Amino acid sequence: MEVTVAVPKRVDHEERRRLIAEALWRIASSRGLEGASLRDVAAEAGISLGQLQHYFSGKDEMLVFALEHITVLAEARIRERIMALWRPGGGSGAGSDGPSPRTVLRECAAEMLPLDEETRTGLLVGIAYFVRAINDERIRRHAKEGQPKLRAFFAEQFREAVERGEAVPGLDPEMEAMLLIALTDGLTSSALMEVITPGEAMELVDRHLGRLFVR
């Protein structure tokens, strides 16, 4: 008689944690983080509350993981945009030396605006985290980590543009880096509130960069 032995299904624990994070984002993008209880997130992820608690002991731990994961995804999308410019036919500014600082800054700004459904959802989740971070030190600490890195990267691009003679004379890389971040933040809010369209937001970024670069 043949005996069939059931082989336990192997669970990818990191993938399960990512699925939980994505379920949290869907809830946060529609009704904020305050409306995201562990039970609600478990239901959205299609798992039991007990299974969720196997990965996260509490809501704060789940929130921090989801925040870190969405940051990783955003950085990966920006890298993918920039790397695409190195390929033949990758777009304006691509060449044997790679994309110009102006092109890199434009692509980064584009990823920070709600130009499609994916970035719109990510930005809505980011706003939900911002609201919670005002009164939550642990979330605020994690939320603040990304901006200094982004500002340093932008400043590096402006600095390179100055050295290559591509930026207007007297440009302050550190100041312009912060101004570009502030501009995209403001345009994002206006686009999400439908005061301007995403396309208009991108046009304003292009106009701003056009005043800072000579080529």
Short mmCIF file of C-alpha atoms in Angstrom, two decimals:
data_model
loop_
_atom_site.label_atom_id
_atom_site.label_comp_id
_atom_site.label_asym_id
_atom_site.label_seq_id
_atom_site.Cartn_x
_atom_site.Cartn_y
_atom_site.Cartn_z
CA MET A 1 0.00 0.00 0.00
CA GLU A 2 1.36 3.41 -0.99
CA VAL A 3 1.54 5.94 1.80
CA THR A 4 1.38 9.61 0.92
CA VAL A 5 3.21 11.91 3.27
CA ALA A 6 2.00 15.49 3.38
CA VAL A 7 4.84 17.95 3.05
CA PRO A 8 4.30 21.10 5.11
CA LYS A 9 4.05 24.21 2.96
CA ARG A 10 7.16 26.31 3.32
CA VAL A 11 6.39 29.84 4.42
CA ASP A 12 8.52 32.74 3.22
CA HIS A 13 8.52 34.78 6.41
CA GLU A 14 9.96 37.94 4.86
CA GLU A 15 7.36 37.79 2.11
CA ARG A 16 4.63 37.39 4.73
CA ARG A 17 5.92 40.45 6.59
CA ARG A 18 5.88 42.43 3.34
CA LEU A 19 2.31 41.36 2.63
CA ILE A 20 1.30 42.55 6.09
CA ALA A 21 3.04 45.88 5.47
CA GLU A 22 1.21 46.29 2.17
CA ALA A 23 -2.12 45.53 3.85
CA LEU A 24 -1.33 48.22 6.40
CA TRP A 25 -0.55 50.71 3.60
CA ARG A 26 -3.88 50.04 1.89
CA ILE A 27 -5.72 50.81 5.09
CA ALA A 28 -3.54 53.83 5.90
CA SER A 29 -4.00 55.33 2.43
CA SER A 30 -7.79 55.24 2.77
CA ARG A 31 -8.43 56.00 6.43
CA GLY A 32 -5.11 56.75 8.15
CA LEU A 33 -2.99 54.79 10.60
CA GLU A 34 -5.32 55.35 13.53
CA GLY A 35 -7.88 53.20 11.75
CA ALA A 36 -5.40 50.37 11.26
CA SER A 37 -5.86 47.95 14.16
CA LEU A 38 -3.98 44.65 14.21
CA ARG A 39 -7.26 42.83 13.57
CA ASP A 40 -8.07 45.07 10.58
CA VAL A 41 -4.62 44.60 9.09
CA ALA A 42 -4.80 40.83 9.54
CA ALA A 43 -8.16 40.75 7.76
CA GLU A 44 -6.83 42.93 4.93
CA ALA A 45 -3.79 40.64 4.56
CA GLY A 46 -6.01 37.54 4.52
CA ILE A 47 -4.47 35.97 7.62
CA SER A 48 -5.58 35.38 11.19
CA LEU A 49 -4.80 37.77 14.03
CA GLY A 50 -2.67 35.04 15.59
CA GLN A 51 -0.60 34.70 12.42
CA LEU A 52 0.00 38.45 12.33
CA GLN A 53 1.08 38.48 15.96
CA HIS A 54 3.60 35.76 15.12
CA TYR A 55 5.44 38.40 13.07
CA PHE A 56 4.69 41.55 15.06
CA SER A 57 4.14 41.65 18.80
CA GLY A 58 2.29 44.95 18.64
CA LYS A 59 1.09 47.78 16.43
CA ASP A 60 4.17 49.97 16.95
CA GLU A 61 6.53 47.23 15.79
CA MET A 62 4.36 46.67 12.72
CA LEU A 63 4.26 50.41 11.93
CA VAL A 64 8.05 50.78 12.15
CA PHE A 65 8.63 47.79 9.86
CA ALA A 66 6.12 49.07 7.32
CA LEU A 67 7.72 52.53 7.37
CA GLU A 68 11.19 51.08 6.81
CA HIS A 69 9.90 48.86 4.00
CA ILE A 70 8.13 51.66 2.12
CA THR A 71 11.35 53.72 2.33
CA VAL A 72 13.32 50.83 0.81
CA LEU A 73 10.79 50.52 -2.02
CA ALA A 74 10.89 54.25 -2.76
CA GLU A 75 14.69 54.21 -2.89
CA ALA A 76 14.59 51.18 -5.21
CA ARG A 77 12.19 52.94 -7.59
CA ILE A 78 14.45 56.00 -7.74
CA ARG A 79 17.51 53.82 -8.42
CA GLU A 80 15.58 52.01 -11.16
CA ARG A 81 14.61 55.32 -12.78
CA ILE A 82 18.22 56.53 -12.77
CA MET A 83 19.71 53.23 -13.95
CA ALA A 84 17.24 53.18 -16.86
CA LEU A 85 18.88 56.36 -18.13
CA TRP A 86 22.19 54.52 -18.59
CA ARG A 87 20.67 52.15 -21.15
CA PRO A 88 20.60 52.95 -24.88
CA GLY A 89 17.52 55.05 -25.53
CA GLY A 90 17.05 55.51 -21.79
CA GLY A 91 16.01 59.13 -22.13
CA SER A 92 17.26 62.70 -22.07
CA GLY A 93 20.63 63.20 -20.46
CA ALA A 94 21.80 59.59 -20.85
CA GLY A 95 25.18 59.08 -22.45
CA SER A 96 28.54 57.41 -22.07
CA ASP A 97 29.06 59.28 -18.78
CA GLY A 98 25.58 58.50 -17.52
CA PRO A 99 22.70 60.90 -16.83
CA SER A 100 23.47 64.53 -16.01
CA PRO A 101 22.88 65.90 -12.48
CA ARG A 102 19.86 67.82 -13.78
CA THR A 103 18.33 64.61 -15.16
CA VAL A 104 19.00 62.71 -11.95
CA LEU A 105 17.37 65.45 -9.86
CA ARG A 106 14.37 65.57 -12.19
CA GLU A 107 13.85 61.80 -12.00
CA CYS A 108 14.10 61.87 -8.20
CA ALA A 109 11.57 64.71 -8.01
CA ALA A 110 9.23 62.81 -10.33
CA GLU A 111 9.31 59.82 -7.99
CA MET A 112 8.40 62.12 -5.08
CA LEU A 113 5.25 63.40 -6.84
CA PRO A 114 1.89 61.56 -7.20
CA LEU A 115 2.27 60.95 -10.93
CA ASP A 116 0.67 57.50 -10.86
CA GLU A 117 -1.43 55.33 -8.57
CA GLU A 118 1.56 53.61 -6.96
CA THR A 119 3.32 56.82 -5.95
CA ARG A 120 0.00 58.39 -4.92
CA THR A 121 -0.68 55.52 -2.53
CA GLY A 122 2.86 55.69 -1.16
CA LEU A 123 2.55 59.41 -0.54
CA LEU A 124 -0.82 59.03 1.20
CA VAL A 125 0.75 56.45 3.49
CA GLY A 126 3.65 58.82 4.11
CA ILE A 127 1.21 61.54 5.16
CA ALA A 128 -0.47 59.12 7.54
CA TYR A 129 2.92 58.42 9.11
CA PHE A 130 3.67 62.13 9.31
CA VAL A 131 0.45 62.77 11.24
CA ARG A 132 1.24 59.97 13.70
CA ALA A 133 4.90 60.99 14.01
CA ILE A 134 3.96 64.39 15.43
CA ASN A 135 3.13 62.74 18.76
CA ASP A 136 4.99 59.44 18.47
CA GLU A 137 8.73 59.73 19.13
CA ARG A 138 9.60 56.26 17.82
CA ILE A 139 7.81 56.79 14.51
CA ARG A 140 9.21 60.33 14.24
CA ARG A 141 12.76 59.08 14.73
CA HIS A 142 12.42 56.60 11.88
CA ALA A 143 10.53 59.05 9.63
CA LYS A 144 13.28 61.66 9.99
CA GLU A 145 16.12 59.34 8.96
CA GLY A 146 15.49 59.54 5.23
CA GLN A 147 15.57 63.29 4.66
CA PRO A 148 19.25 63.96 5.58
CA LYS A 149 20.30 61.22 3.14
CA LEU A 150 18.11 62.65 0.40
CA ARG A 151 19.37 66.18 1.02
CA ALA A 152 22.98 64.99 0.90
CA PHE A 153 22.34 63.17 -2.38
CA PHE A 154 20.66 66.21 -3.94
CA ALA A 155 23.48 68.47 -2.74
CA GLU A 156 26.01 66.10 -4.30
CA GLN A 157 24.19 66.36 -7.65
CA PHE A 158 24.10 70.17 -7.47
CA ARG A 159 27.77 70.23 -6.50
CA GLU A 160 28.69 68.05 -9.47
CA ALA A 161 26.67 70.33 -11.76
CA VAL A 162 28.61 73.34 -10.49
CA GLU A 163 31.94 71.57 -11.09
CA ARG A 164 30.87 70.63 -14.63
CA GLY A 165 29.75 74.16 -15.42
CA GLU A 166 26.13 73.04 -15.85
CA ALA A 167 24.62 75.08 -13.02
CA VAL A 168 24.20 78.84 -12.73
CA PRO A 169 27.18 80.64 -11.12
CA GLY A 170 27.02 81.05 -7.34
CA LEU A 171 24.57 78.21 -6.77
CA ASP A 172 24.60 76.90 -3.16
CA PRO A 173 24.28 73.08 -3.38
CA GLU A 174 23.12 72.56 0.23
CA MET A 175 20.49 75.29 0.09
CA GLU A 176 19.20 74.25 -3.33
CA ALA A 177 18.93 70.64 -2.18
CA MET A 178 16.64 71.64 0.69
CA LEU A 179 14.64 73.98 -1.54
CA LEU A 180 14.01 71.20 -4.06
CA ILE A 181 12.78 68.90 -1.30
CA ALA A 182 10.52 71.64 0.04
CA LEU A 183 9.20 72.38 -3.45
CA THR A 184 8.28 68.76 -4.15
CA ASP A 185 6.64 68.45 -0.72
CA GLY A 186 4.50 71.51 -1.41
CA LEU A 187 3.60 70.40 -4.93
CA THR A 188 2.71 66.94 -3.64
CA SER A 189 0.22 68.43 -1.16
CA SER A 190 -1.35 70.59 -3.88
CA ALA A 191 -1.58 67.67 -6.30
CA LEU A 192 -3.11 65.33 -3.73
CA MET A 193 -5.68 68.01 -2.86
CA GLU A 194 -6.32 68.43 -6.61
CA VAL A 195 -5.44 72.11 -6.49
CA ILE A 196 -3.10 71.37 -9.40
CA THR A 197 -2.74 68.30 -11.59
CA PRO A 198 0.25 65.94 -11.28
CA GLY A 199 1.31 67.10 -14.73
CA GLU A 200 1.28 70.73 -13.64
CA ALA A 201 3.36 69.79 -10.60
CA MET A 202 5.98 68.21 -12.85
CA GLU A 203 5.97 71.27 -15.12
CA LEU A 204 6.75 73.47 -12.09
CA VAL A 205 9.65 71.20 -11.13
CA ASP A 206 10.99 71.51 -14.67
CA ARG A 207 10.65 75.31 -14.56
CA HIS A 208 12.45 75.43 -11.21
CA LEU A 209 15.33 73.27 -12.46
CA GLY A 210 15.46 75.32 -15.64
CA ARG A 211 16.36 78.39 -13.57
CA LEU A 212 19.19 76.57 -11.83
CA PHE A 213 20.91 74.95 -14.79
CA VAL A 214 22.49 76.52 -17.84
CA ARG A 215 22.35 73.22 -19.75
#
